[in-house]
Amino acid sequence: MSVVVVGGSAGIGLEVSRFFADLGDDVVLTSRDSGRAERVAKEVGARGVALDLAEPATIADALAGVERVDHLVLAAIERDHNTAAEYVIERAIRLVTLKLVGYTEVVHALVPKMHPGSSVVIFGGQAMQRPYPGSTTVSTVNGGVVGLVHTLASELAPIRVNGIHPGIVGDSPYWEGKPLDHVVARTPLGRLAAMDEVRDAVVFLLRNGAINGVNLPVDGGWLLK
């Protein structure tokens, strides 16, 4: 099995890369930093590629060495703290470009390497449903992922395309150690989702042949309260 994980050198993307590499699959993981891509790839038994989604004109060349794609995971993220009152245009443009144009250009570059049984999972997030101070751009682009999933699932059929929208992932590097009791109190599960649970949801979306055009929340029921 050939698996490409964009943003596969850290966080949940790394968990996905490691999962498939441990199965013996041919995994290509990307990072903006070439040294990190090579180092992490060596650690998990994958191939590393340097790729900056915010520079979409460079993406096709960066991925030219990929020969086949059974599964594609678009997991790369950046956290832009931005508000309408104090709006930093450069940061907003970078995130919008990365998440919407960059993600789409990866698909465009790799579609010729896919086949009818291929599948794609795109990361969004629950900030689209539950904004927080400073999430202006994050909430907007995660909402855009929903539309991107729908249009790609229609356009690329029978290739399957699904989205995954985690809430706060308590043991992720970004959130670990931060005070999150107020979020736990609003989560019916009584705890936050964990990285391995998000990873397992990604694997489910990639493998289940009947799931298509779905935007799956993985948040322990956070939006119910």
mmCIF file of C-alpha atoms in Angstrom:
data_model
loop_
_atom_site.group_PDB
_atom_site.id
_atom_site.type_symbol
_atom_site.label_atom_id
_atom_site.label_comp_id
_atom_site.label_asym_id
_atom_site.label_seq_id
_atom_site.Cartn_x
_atom_site.Cartn_y
_atom_site.Cartn_z
ATOM 1 C CA MET A 1 0.000 0.000 0.000
ATOM 2 C CA SER A 2 1.286 3.465 -0.896
ATOM 3 C CA VAL A 3 0.393 6.219 1.563
ATOM 4 C CA VAL A 4 1.183 9.944 1.350
ATOM 5 C CA VAL A 5 0.798 11.994 4.533
ATOM 6 C CA VAL A 6 1.146 15.741 4.009
ATOM 7 C CA GLY A 7 2.121 17.144 7.373
ATOM 8 C CA GLY A 8 3.220 13.683 8.438
ATOM 9 C CA SER A 9 6.268 14.684 10.477
ATOM 10 C CA ALA A 10 4.485 15.900 13.637
ATOM 11 C CA GLY A 11 1.338 15.525 15.713
ATOM 12 C CA ILE A 12 -1.499 13.401 14.400
ATOM 13 C CA GLY A 13 0.041 13.308 10.929
ATOM 14 C CA LEU A 14 3.069 11.602 12.438
ATOM 15 C CA GLU A 15 0.817 9.088 14.195
ATOM 16 C CA VAL A 16 -0.767 8.246 10.848
ATOM 17 C CA SER A 17 2.631 7.953 9.143
ATOM 18 C CA ARG A 18 3.938 5.662 11.861
ATOM 19 C CA PHE A 19 0.808 3.474 11.770
ATOM 20 C CA PHE A 20 1.130 2.675 8.079
ATOM 21 C CA ALA A 21 4.928 2.406 8.155
ATOM 22 C CA ASP A 22 4.634 -0.150 10.956
ATOM 23 C CA LEU A 23 2.414 -2.205 8.654
ATOM 24 C CA GLY A 24 5.176 -2.240 6.076
ATOM 25 C CA ASP A 25 3.412 0.151 3.696
ATOM 26 C CA ASP A 26 5.323 2.539 1.441
ATOM 27 C CA VAL A 27 4.854 5.852 3.259
ATOM 28 C CA VAL A 28 5.819 9.312 2.034
ATOM 29 C CA LEU A 29 5.583 12.007 4.714
ATOM 30 C CA THR A 30 6.102 15.714 4.214
ATOM 31 C CA SER A 31 7.329 18.616 6.295
ATOM 32 C CA ARG A 32 8.115 22.215 5.432
ATOM 33 C CA ASP A 33 11.640 21.604 6.700
ATOM 34 C CA SER A 34 13.718 19.208 4.599
ATOM 35 C CA GLY A 35 15.920 18.205 7.528
ATOM 36 C CA ARG A 36 12.934 17.358 9.671
ATOM 37 C CA ALA A 37 11.286 15.447 6.830
ATOM 38 C CA GLU A 38 14.378 13.306 6.359
ATOM 39 C CA ARG A 39 14.985 12.771 10.088
ATOM 40 C CA VAL A 40 11.429 11.782 10.948
ATOM 41 C CA ALA A 41 11.097 9.622 7.846
ATOM 42 C CA LYS A 42 14.196 7.700 8.861
ATOM 43 C CA GLU A 43 12.835 7.220 12.398
ATOM 44 C CA VAL A 44 9.523 5.734 11.249
ATOM 45 C CA GLY A 45 10.696 3.890 8.128
ATOM 46 C CA ALA A 46 9.221 6.228 5.527
ATOM 47 C CA ARG A 47 10.388 8.556 2.774
ATOM 48 C CA GLY A 48 10.610 12.275 3.511
ATOM 49 C CA VAL A 49 9.708 15.161 1.210
ATOM 50 C CA ALA A 50 10.062 18.897 1.866
ATOM 51 C CA LEU A 51 6.797 20.639 0.973
ATOM 52 C CA ASP A 52 5.319 24.034 1.868
ATOM 53 C CA LEU A 53 1.595 24.138 1.199
ATOM 54 C CA ALA A 54 1.632 27.920 1.379
ATOM 55 C CA GLU A 55 3.797 27.919 -1.779
ATOM 56 C CA PRO A 56 1.399 25.998 -4.042
ATOM 57 C CA ALA A 57 3.356 26.600 -7.241
ATOM 58 C CA THR A 58 6.164 24.417 -5.828
ATOM 59 C CA ILE A 59 3.980 21.464 -4.826
ATOM 60 C CA ALA A 60 3.876 19.490 -8.077
ATOM 61 C CA ASP A 61 7.663 19.453 -8.383
ATOM 62 C CA ALA A 62 8.070 18.443 -4.739
ATOM 63 C CA LEU A 63 5.774 15.446 -5.256
ATOM 64 C CA ALA A 64 7.102 14.435 -8.665
ATOM 65 C CA GLY A 65 8.861 11.393 -7.211
ATOM 66 C CA VAL A 66 5.636 9.843 -5.882
ATOM 67 C CA GLU A 67 4.712 7.006 -8.219
ATOM 68 C CA ARG A 68 1.459 5.645 -6.772
ATOM 69 C CA VAL A 69 -1.107 6.819 -4.216
ATOM 70 C CA ASP A 70 -3.507 4.413 -2.540
ATOM 71 C CA HIS A 71 -4.186 6.695 0.430
ATOM 72 C CA LEU A 72 -3.632 10.444 0.761
ATOM 73 C CA VAL A 73 -3.899 12.260 4.104
ATOM 74 C CA LEU A 74 -3.813 16.062 4.186
ATOM 75 C CA ALA A 75 -2.961 16.751 7.823
ATOM 76 C CA ALA A 76 -0.668 19.793 7.723
ATOM 77 C CA ILE A 77 -1.895 22.696 9.851
ATOM 78 C CA GLU A 78 -0.807 26.108 11.090
ATOM 79 C CA ARG A 79 -2.417 28.026 13.925
ATOM 80 C CA ASP A 80 -3.182 31.602 12.959
ATOM 81 C CA HIS A 81 -4.337 33.697 15.932
ATOM 82 C CA ASN A 82 -6.239 36.454 14.151
ATOM 83 C CA THR A 83 -9.283 38.629 14.816
ATOM 84 C CA ALA A 84 -11.341 40.958 12.648
ATOM 85 C CA ALA A 85 -10.516 43.818 15.025
ATOM 86 C CA GLU A 86 -6.755 43.254 14.791
ATOM 87 C CA TYR A 87 -6.399 41.542 11.443
ATOM 88 C CA VAL A 88 -2.961 40.515 10.175
ATOM 89 C CA ILE A 89 -3.489 40.040 6.462
ATOM 90 C CA GLU A 90 -0.230 38.231 5.752
ATOM 91 C CA ARG A 91 -0.918 35.484 8.312
ATOM 92 C CA ALA A 92 -4.498 35.101 7.118
ATOM 93 C CA ILE A 93 -3.432 34.778 3.480
ATOM 94 C CA ARG A 94 -0.827 32.167 4.387
ATOM 95 C CA LEU A 95 -3.320 29.971 6.243
ATOM 96 C CA VAL A 96 -6.051 30.278 3.604
ATOM 97 C CA THR A 97 -3.517 29.448 0.893
ATOM 98 C CA LEU A 98 -2.083 26.532 2.847
ATOM 99 C CA LYS A 99 -5.355 24.894 3.780
ATOM 100 C CA LEU A 100 -7.494 25.464 0.703
ATOM 101 C CA VAL A 101 -5.269 26.187 -2.289
ATOM 102 C CA GLY A 102 -2.352 24.052 -1.061
ATOM 103 C CA TYR A 103 -4.518 21.068 -0.161
ATOM 104 C CA THR A 104 -6.259 21.230 -3.531
ATOM 105 C CA GLU A 105 -2.990 21.527 -5.427
ATOM 106 C CA VAL A 106 -1.667 18.391 -3.688
ATOM 107 C CA VAL A 107 -4.729 16.526 -4.928
ATOM 108 C CA HIS A 108 -4.278 17.997 -8.400
ATOM 109 C CA ALA A 109 -0.631 16.901 -8.482
ATOM 110 C CA LEU A 110 -1.355 13.379 -7.246
ATOM 111 C CA VAL A 111 -4.607 12.469 -9.014
ATOM 112 C CA PRO A 112 -2.675 10.990 -11.969
ATOM 113 C CA LYS A 113 -1.004 8.629 -9.468
ATOM 114 C CA MET A 114 -4.342 7.494 -7.998
ATOM 115 C CA HIS A 115 -6.736 4.760 -9.117
ATOM 116 C CA PRO A 116 -10.460 4.049 -8.570
ATOM 117 C CA GLY A 117 -9.776 2.421 -5.209
ATOM 118 C CA SER A 118 -7.749 5.334 -3.826
ATOM 119 C CA SER A 119 -8.980 7.447 -0.931
ATOM 120 C CA VAL A 120 -8.288 10.890 0.516
ATOM 121 C CA VAL A 121 -8.765 12.278 4.037
ATOM 122 C CA ILE A 122 -8.617 16.028 4.636
ATOM 123 C CA PHE A 123 -8.168 17.572 8.084
ATOM 124 C CA GLY A 124 -10.423 20.396 9.200
ATOM 125 C CA GLY A 125 -11.411 21.050 12.787
ATOM 126 C CA GLN A 126 -14.293 21.882 15.077
ATOM 127 C CA ALA A 127 -13.348 25.552 15.293
ATOM 128 C CA MET A 128 -15.689 25.930 12.322
ATOM 129 C CA GLN A 129 -18.591 25.042 14.652
ATOM 130 C CA ARG A 130 -17.246 26.450 17.921
ATOM 131 C CA PRO A 131 -15.095 29.525 17.283
ATOM 132 C CA TYR A 132 -12.808 30.896 19.978
ATOM 133 C CA PRO A 133 -11.102 34.292 20.362
ATOM 134 C CA GLY A 134 -8.583 34.602 17.562
ATOM 135 C CA SER A 135 -9.976 31.780 15.416
ATOM 136 C CA THR A 136 -11.296 34.032 12.646
ATOM 137 C CA THR A 137 -9.171 32.495 9.895
ATOM 138 C CA VAL A 138 -9.009 29.012 11.409
ATOM 139 C CA SER A 139 -12.799 28.775 11.672
ATOM 140 C CA THR A 140 -13.207 30.073 8.131
ATOM 141 C CA VAL A 141 -10.782 27.661 6.462
ATOM 142 C CA ASN A 142 -12.091 24.676 8.410
ATOM 143 C CA GLY A 143 -15.541 25.519 7.106
ATOM 144 C CA GLY A 144 -13.987 25.639 3.661
ATOM 145 C CA VAL A 145 -12.694 22.087 4.129
ATOM 146 C CA VAL A 146 -16.312 20.886 4.310
ATOM 147 C CA GLY A 147 -17.007 22.331 0.873
ATOM 148 C CA LEU A 148 -13.715 21.022 -0.458
ATOM 149 C CA VAL A 149 -14.569 17.491 0.663
ATOM 150 C CA HIS A 150 -17.957 17.649 -1.014
ATOM 151 C CA THR A 151 -16.708 18.973 -4.339
ATOM 152 C CA LEU A 152 -13.714 16.617 -4.528
ATOM 153 C CA ALA A 153 -15.843 13.575 -3.672
ATOM 154 C CA SER A 154 -18.107 14.494 -6.581
ATOM 155 C CA GLU A 155 -15.380 15.465 -9.017
ATOM 156 C CA LEU A 156 -12.949 12.608 -8.345
ATOM 157 C CA ALA A 157 -15.486 9.765 -8.074
ATOM 158 C CA PRO A 158 -15.033 6.861 -7.660
ATOM 159 C CA ILE A 159 -12.003 7.977 -5.639
ATOM 160 C CA ARG A 160 -13.332 8.547 -2.130
ATOM 161 C CA VAL A 161 -12.769 11.835 -0.284
ATOM 162 C CA ASN A 162 -13.662 12.428 3.363
ATOM 163 C CA GLY A 163 -12.936 15.058 5.984
ATOM 164 C CA ILE A 164 -12.047 14.678 9.641
ATOM 165 C CA HIS A 165 -12.739 17.431 12.161
ATOM 166 C CA PRO A 166 -11.146 16.868 15.581
ATOM 167 C CA GLY A 167 -12.041 18.944 18.588
ATOM 168 C CA ILE A 168 -9.316 19.694 21.125
ATOM 169 C CA VAL A 169 -7.006 16.671 21.239
ATOM 170 C CA GLY A 170 -5.801 16.548 24.817
ATOM 171 C CA ASP A 171 -2.510 14.706 24.337
ATOM 172 C CA SER A 172 -1.437 16.490 21.154
ATOM 173 C CA PRO A 173 1.812 18.472 21.414
ATOM 174 C CA TYR A 174 -0.035 21.793 21.079
ATOM 175 C CA TRP A 175 -2.605 21.182 23.815
ATOM 176 C CA GLU A 176 -0.759 18.896 26.218
ATOM 177 C CA GLY A 177 -0.298 20.489 29.632
ATOM 178 C CA LYS A 178 -2.669 23.411 28.990
ATOM 179 C CA PRO A 179 -5.655 24.048 31.300
ATOM 180 C CA LEU A 180 -8.593 22.398 29.530
ATOM 181 C CA ASP A 181 -10.968 21.546 32.373
ATOM 182 C CA HIS A 182 -13.598 23.886 30.953
ATOM 183 C CA VAL A 183 -13.562 21.949 27.665
ATOM 184 C CA VAL A 184 -13.749 18.584 29.429
ATOM 185 C CA ALA A 185 -16.756 19.873 31.403
ATOM 186 C CA ARG A 186 -18.604 20.493 28.120
ATOM 187 C CA THR A 187 -17.718 17.101 26.635
ATOM 188 C CA PRO A 188 -20.265 14.328 27.314
ATOM 189 C CA LEU A 189 -17.521 11.720 27.082
ATOM 190 C CA GLY A 190 -15.974 13.212 30.209
ATOM 191 C CA ARG A 191 -12.542 13.547 28.599
ATOM 192 C CA LEU A 192 -10.921 14.846 25.454
ATOM 193 C CA ALA A 193 -10.203 12.859 22.317
ATOM 194 C CA ALA A 194 -6.694 11.392 22.112
ATOM 195 C CA MET A 195 -4.299 11.334 19.168
ATOM 196 C CA ASP A 196 -4.563 7.577 18.705
ATOM 197 C CA GLU A 197 -8.344 7.895 18.480
ATOM 198 C CA VAL A 198 -8.090 10.552 15.780
ATOM 199 C CA ARG A 199 -5.542 8.383 13.974
ATOM 200 C CA ASP A 200 -7.903 5.403 14.120
ATOM 201 C CA ALA A 201 -10.687 7.554 12.675
ATOM 202 C CA VAL A 202 -8.413 8.537 9.794
ATOM 203 C CA VAL A 203 -7.625 4.882 9.102
ATOM 204 C CA PHE A 204 -11.353 4.068 9.141
ATOM 205 C CA LEU A 205 -12.124 6.810 6.627
ATOM 206 C CA LEU A 206 -9.296 5.684 4.367
ATOM 207 C CA ARG A 207 -10.218 2.007 4.419
ATOM 208 C CA ASN A 208 -14.019 1.797 4.536
ATOM 209 C CA GLY A 209 -15.166 1.644 0.948
ATOM 210 C CA ALA A 210 -18.714 2.820 1.672
ATOM 211 C CA ILE A 211 -17.753 6.092 3.398
ATOM 212 C CA ASN A 212 -17.563 8.988 0.960
ATOM 213 C CA GLY A 213 -18.159 12.738 1.142
ATOM 214 C CA VAL A 214 -18.381 12.570 4.934
ATOM 215 C CA ASN A 215 -17.108 15.230 7.339
ATOM 216 C CA LEU A 216 -16.537 13.290 10.541
ATOM 217 C CA PRO A 217 -16.306 15.040 13.935
ATOM 218 C CA VAL A 218 -13.988 13.388 16.456
ATOM 219 C CA ASP A 219 -14.622 15.367 19.615
ATOM 220 C CA GLY A 220 -16.295 13.151 22.247
ATOM 221 C CA GLY A 221 -19.631 14.912 21.660
ATOM 222 C CA TRP A 222 -18.209 18.362 22.479
ATOM 223 C CA LEU A 223 -20.784 20.192 20.360
ATOM 224 C CA LEU A 224 -23.723 18.632 22.229
ATOM 225 C CA LYS A 225 -23.295 20.804 25.325
#
